[in-house]
Coordinates of C-alpha atoms in Angstrom, one line a residue:
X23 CA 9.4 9.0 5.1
X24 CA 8.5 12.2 6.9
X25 CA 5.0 12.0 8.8
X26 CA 1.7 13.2 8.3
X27 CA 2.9 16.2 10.8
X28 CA 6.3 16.6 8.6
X29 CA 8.1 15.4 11.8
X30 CA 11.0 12.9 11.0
X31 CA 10.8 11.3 14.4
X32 CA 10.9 7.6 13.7
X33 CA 7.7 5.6 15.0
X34 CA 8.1 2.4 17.2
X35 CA 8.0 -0.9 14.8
X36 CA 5.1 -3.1 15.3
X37 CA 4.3 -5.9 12.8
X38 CA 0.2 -5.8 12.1
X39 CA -0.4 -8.3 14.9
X40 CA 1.3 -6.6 17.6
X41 CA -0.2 -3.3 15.8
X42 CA -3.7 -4.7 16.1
X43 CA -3.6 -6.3 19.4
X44 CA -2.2 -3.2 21.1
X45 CA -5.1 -1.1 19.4
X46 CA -7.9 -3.8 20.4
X47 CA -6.3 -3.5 24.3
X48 CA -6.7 0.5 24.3
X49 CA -10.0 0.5 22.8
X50 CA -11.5 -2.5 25.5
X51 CA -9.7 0.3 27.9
X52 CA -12.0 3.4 26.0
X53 CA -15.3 1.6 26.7
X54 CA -14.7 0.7 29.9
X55 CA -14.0 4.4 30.3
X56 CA -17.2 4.7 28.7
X57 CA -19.3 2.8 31.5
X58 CA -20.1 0.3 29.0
X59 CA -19.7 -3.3 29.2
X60 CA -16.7 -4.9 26.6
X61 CA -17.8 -8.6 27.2
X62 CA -21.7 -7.7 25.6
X63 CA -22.6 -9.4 23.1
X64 CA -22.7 -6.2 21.1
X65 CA -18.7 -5.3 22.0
X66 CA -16.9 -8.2 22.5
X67 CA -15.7 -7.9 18.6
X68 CA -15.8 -4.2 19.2
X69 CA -12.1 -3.4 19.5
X70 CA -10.3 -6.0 17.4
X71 CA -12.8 -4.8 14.4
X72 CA -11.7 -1.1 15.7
X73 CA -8.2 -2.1 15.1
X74 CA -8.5 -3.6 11.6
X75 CA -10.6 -1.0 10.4
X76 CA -8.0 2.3 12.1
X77 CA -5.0 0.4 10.1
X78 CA -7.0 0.2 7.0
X79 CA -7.8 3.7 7.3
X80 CA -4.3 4.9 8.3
X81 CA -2.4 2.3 6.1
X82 CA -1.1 5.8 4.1
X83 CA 1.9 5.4 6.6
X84 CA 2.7 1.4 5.9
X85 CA 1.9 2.0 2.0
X86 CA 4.8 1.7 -0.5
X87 CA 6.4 5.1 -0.8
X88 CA 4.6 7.6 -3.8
X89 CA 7.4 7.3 -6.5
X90 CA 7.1 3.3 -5.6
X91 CA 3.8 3.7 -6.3
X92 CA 3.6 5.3 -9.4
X93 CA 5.9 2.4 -10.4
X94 CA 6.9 2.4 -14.3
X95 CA 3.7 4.0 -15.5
X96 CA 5.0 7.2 -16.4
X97 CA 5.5 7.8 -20.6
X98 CA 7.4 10.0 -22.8
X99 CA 4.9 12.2 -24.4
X100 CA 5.1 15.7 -26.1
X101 CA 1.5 17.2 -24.5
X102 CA 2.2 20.7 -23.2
X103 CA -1.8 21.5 -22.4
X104 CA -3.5 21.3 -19.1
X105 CA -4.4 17.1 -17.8
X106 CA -6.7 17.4 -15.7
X107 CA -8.1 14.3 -13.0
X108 CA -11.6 15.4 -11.7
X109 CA -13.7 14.1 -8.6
X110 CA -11.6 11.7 -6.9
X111 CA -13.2 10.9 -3.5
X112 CA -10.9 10.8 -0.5
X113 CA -12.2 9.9 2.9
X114 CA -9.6 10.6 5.9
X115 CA -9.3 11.3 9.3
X116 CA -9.0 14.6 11.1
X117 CA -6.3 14.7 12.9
X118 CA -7.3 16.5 15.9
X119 CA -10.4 14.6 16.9
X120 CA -9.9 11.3 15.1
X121 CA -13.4 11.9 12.9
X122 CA -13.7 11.9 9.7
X123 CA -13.4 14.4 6.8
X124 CA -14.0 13.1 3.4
X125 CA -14.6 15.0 0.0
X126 CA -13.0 15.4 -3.7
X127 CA -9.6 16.0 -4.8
X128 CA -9.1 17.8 -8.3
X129 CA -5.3 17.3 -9.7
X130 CA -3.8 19.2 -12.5
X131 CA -0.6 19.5 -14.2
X132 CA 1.3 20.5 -17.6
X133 CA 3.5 18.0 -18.3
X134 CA 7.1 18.5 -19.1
X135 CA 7.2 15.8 -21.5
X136 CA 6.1 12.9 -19.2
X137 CA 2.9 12.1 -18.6
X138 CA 1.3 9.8 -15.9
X139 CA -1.2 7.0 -15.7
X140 CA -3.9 8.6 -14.7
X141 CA -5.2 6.5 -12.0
X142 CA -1.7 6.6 -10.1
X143 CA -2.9 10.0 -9.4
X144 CA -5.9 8.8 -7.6
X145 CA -3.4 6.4 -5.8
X146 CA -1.5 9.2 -4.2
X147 CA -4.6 11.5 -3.5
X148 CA -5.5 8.1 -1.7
X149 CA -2.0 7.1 0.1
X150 CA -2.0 10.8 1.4
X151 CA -5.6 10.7 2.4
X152 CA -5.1 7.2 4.7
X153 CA -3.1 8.8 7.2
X154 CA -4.5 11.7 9.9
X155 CA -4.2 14.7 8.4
X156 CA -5.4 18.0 8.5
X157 CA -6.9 19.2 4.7
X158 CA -4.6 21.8 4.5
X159 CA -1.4 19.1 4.3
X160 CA -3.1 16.4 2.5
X161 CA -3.7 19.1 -0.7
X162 CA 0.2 20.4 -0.3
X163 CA 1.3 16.4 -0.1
X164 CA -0.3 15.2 -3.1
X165 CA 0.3 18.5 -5.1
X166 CA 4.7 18.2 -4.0
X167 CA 4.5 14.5 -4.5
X168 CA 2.9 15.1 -8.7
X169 CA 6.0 18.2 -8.8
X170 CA 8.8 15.7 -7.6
X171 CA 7.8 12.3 -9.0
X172 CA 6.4 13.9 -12.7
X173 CA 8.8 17.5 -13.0
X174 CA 6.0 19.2 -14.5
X175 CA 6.0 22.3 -15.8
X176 CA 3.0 23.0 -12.8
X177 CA 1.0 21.5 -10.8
X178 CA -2.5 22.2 -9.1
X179 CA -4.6 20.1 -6.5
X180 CA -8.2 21.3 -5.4
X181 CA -9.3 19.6 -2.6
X182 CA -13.2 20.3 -1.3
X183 CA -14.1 18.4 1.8
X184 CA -16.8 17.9 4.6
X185 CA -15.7 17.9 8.1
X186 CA -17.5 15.2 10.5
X187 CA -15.7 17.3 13.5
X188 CA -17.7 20.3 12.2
X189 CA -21.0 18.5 11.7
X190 CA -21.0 16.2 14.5
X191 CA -19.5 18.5 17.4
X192 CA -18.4 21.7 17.8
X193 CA -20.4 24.3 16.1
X194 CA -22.3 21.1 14.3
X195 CA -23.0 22.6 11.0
X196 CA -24.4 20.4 8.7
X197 CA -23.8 21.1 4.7
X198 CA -20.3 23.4 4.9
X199 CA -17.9 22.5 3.3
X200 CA -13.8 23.5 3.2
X201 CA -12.3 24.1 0.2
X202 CA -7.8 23.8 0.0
X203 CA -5.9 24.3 -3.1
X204 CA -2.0 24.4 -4.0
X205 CA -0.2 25.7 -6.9
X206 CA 3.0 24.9 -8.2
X207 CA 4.9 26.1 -11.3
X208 CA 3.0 27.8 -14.2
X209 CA 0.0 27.7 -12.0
X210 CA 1.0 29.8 -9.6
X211 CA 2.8 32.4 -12.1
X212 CA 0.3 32.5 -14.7
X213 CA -3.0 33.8 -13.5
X214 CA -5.2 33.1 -16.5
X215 CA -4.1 28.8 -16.3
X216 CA -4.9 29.2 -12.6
X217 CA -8.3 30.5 -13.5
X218 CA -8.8 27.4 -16.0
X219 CA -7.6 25.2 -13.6
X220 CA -10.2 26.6 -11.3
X221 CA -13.3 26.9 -13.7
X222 CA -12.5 23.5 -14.9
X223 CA -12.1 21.5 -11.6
X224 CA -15.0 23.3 -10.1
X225 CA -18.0 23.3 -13.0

């Protein structure tokens, strides 16, 4: 599997404990770096908790691959009309500075005479969002991952999302809000389905 960054260069296998201990080392080495103490009482647990809860958060890399995870739950079903999956929250991080971004991913396709479980397309909104990511991948990843597992007739994937890198730092503006969306198929060739797409994702 390709990374978040679409690089194919193959990362260095570590099984979780080797993962975590390695994590819980760099982090004891951030807060020194900090001027802070690691043995307080308030630290000491600091960086192994650190490294269970980065793994969880990035454990879109380790998870089974997206076709994997759609499993058998796909159905032969003559439904040529819009499905729609509204509202499913994502929380990831930014890529660049390791905060958070988090927000709501809208998926749409036509089907092409399969149709989909729905919640399996909240599991690969969520696989893609537990990596670090920029918004602008995570909504092309989930919307190519629907076109080649499904073979819709189109696909569409709205993603809105806060940035904690925007809030927190930089120009820290509290209350905007980034919104990503890729189309695929009928989507992008038919401008009045786009539009429904739109109107309905976003009402």
């Amino acid at each position: 599997m390709m990374g978040a960054g679409g690089s194919s260069r193959k990362r260095k296998h570590m099984d979780a404990d080797e993962r975590s201990a390695t994590i819980a080392r760099s982090v004891r080495t951030i807060l020194e770096c900090l001027d802070d103490d690691p043995d307080r009482e308030g630290l000491v647990k600091t960086p192994a908790r650190f490294a269970a809860a980065l793994q969880f958060f990035t454990s879109g890399y380790t998870d089974a691959e997206p076709a994997a995870l759609v499993g058998d739950a796909e159905w032969d079903e003559n439904h040529t009309e819009l499905v729609l999956v509204r509202d499913i929250s994502v929380f990831s991080l930014c890529e660049h500075h390791m905060v958070p971004f988090h927000g709501k991913v809208h998926i749409g396709y036509i089907p092409n005479g399969k149709v989909v479980g729905l919640s399996k397309l909240a599991r690969l909104a969520t696989l893609y969002a537990r990596r670090l990511q920029v918004q602008e991948r995570l909504t092309t990843q989930i919307a190519d991952a629907v076109a080649e597992i499904l073979n819709p007739r189109g696909v569409a994937v709205l993603v809105e999302a806060t940035h904690m890198c925007m809030v927190m730092r930089g120009v820290q503006k509290v209350g905007a809000s980034t919104v990503t969306h890729c189309m695929r198929g009928v989507f992008r060739t038919d401008p009045a389905l786009r539009k429904e797409f739109i109107s309905l994702a976003t009402r």
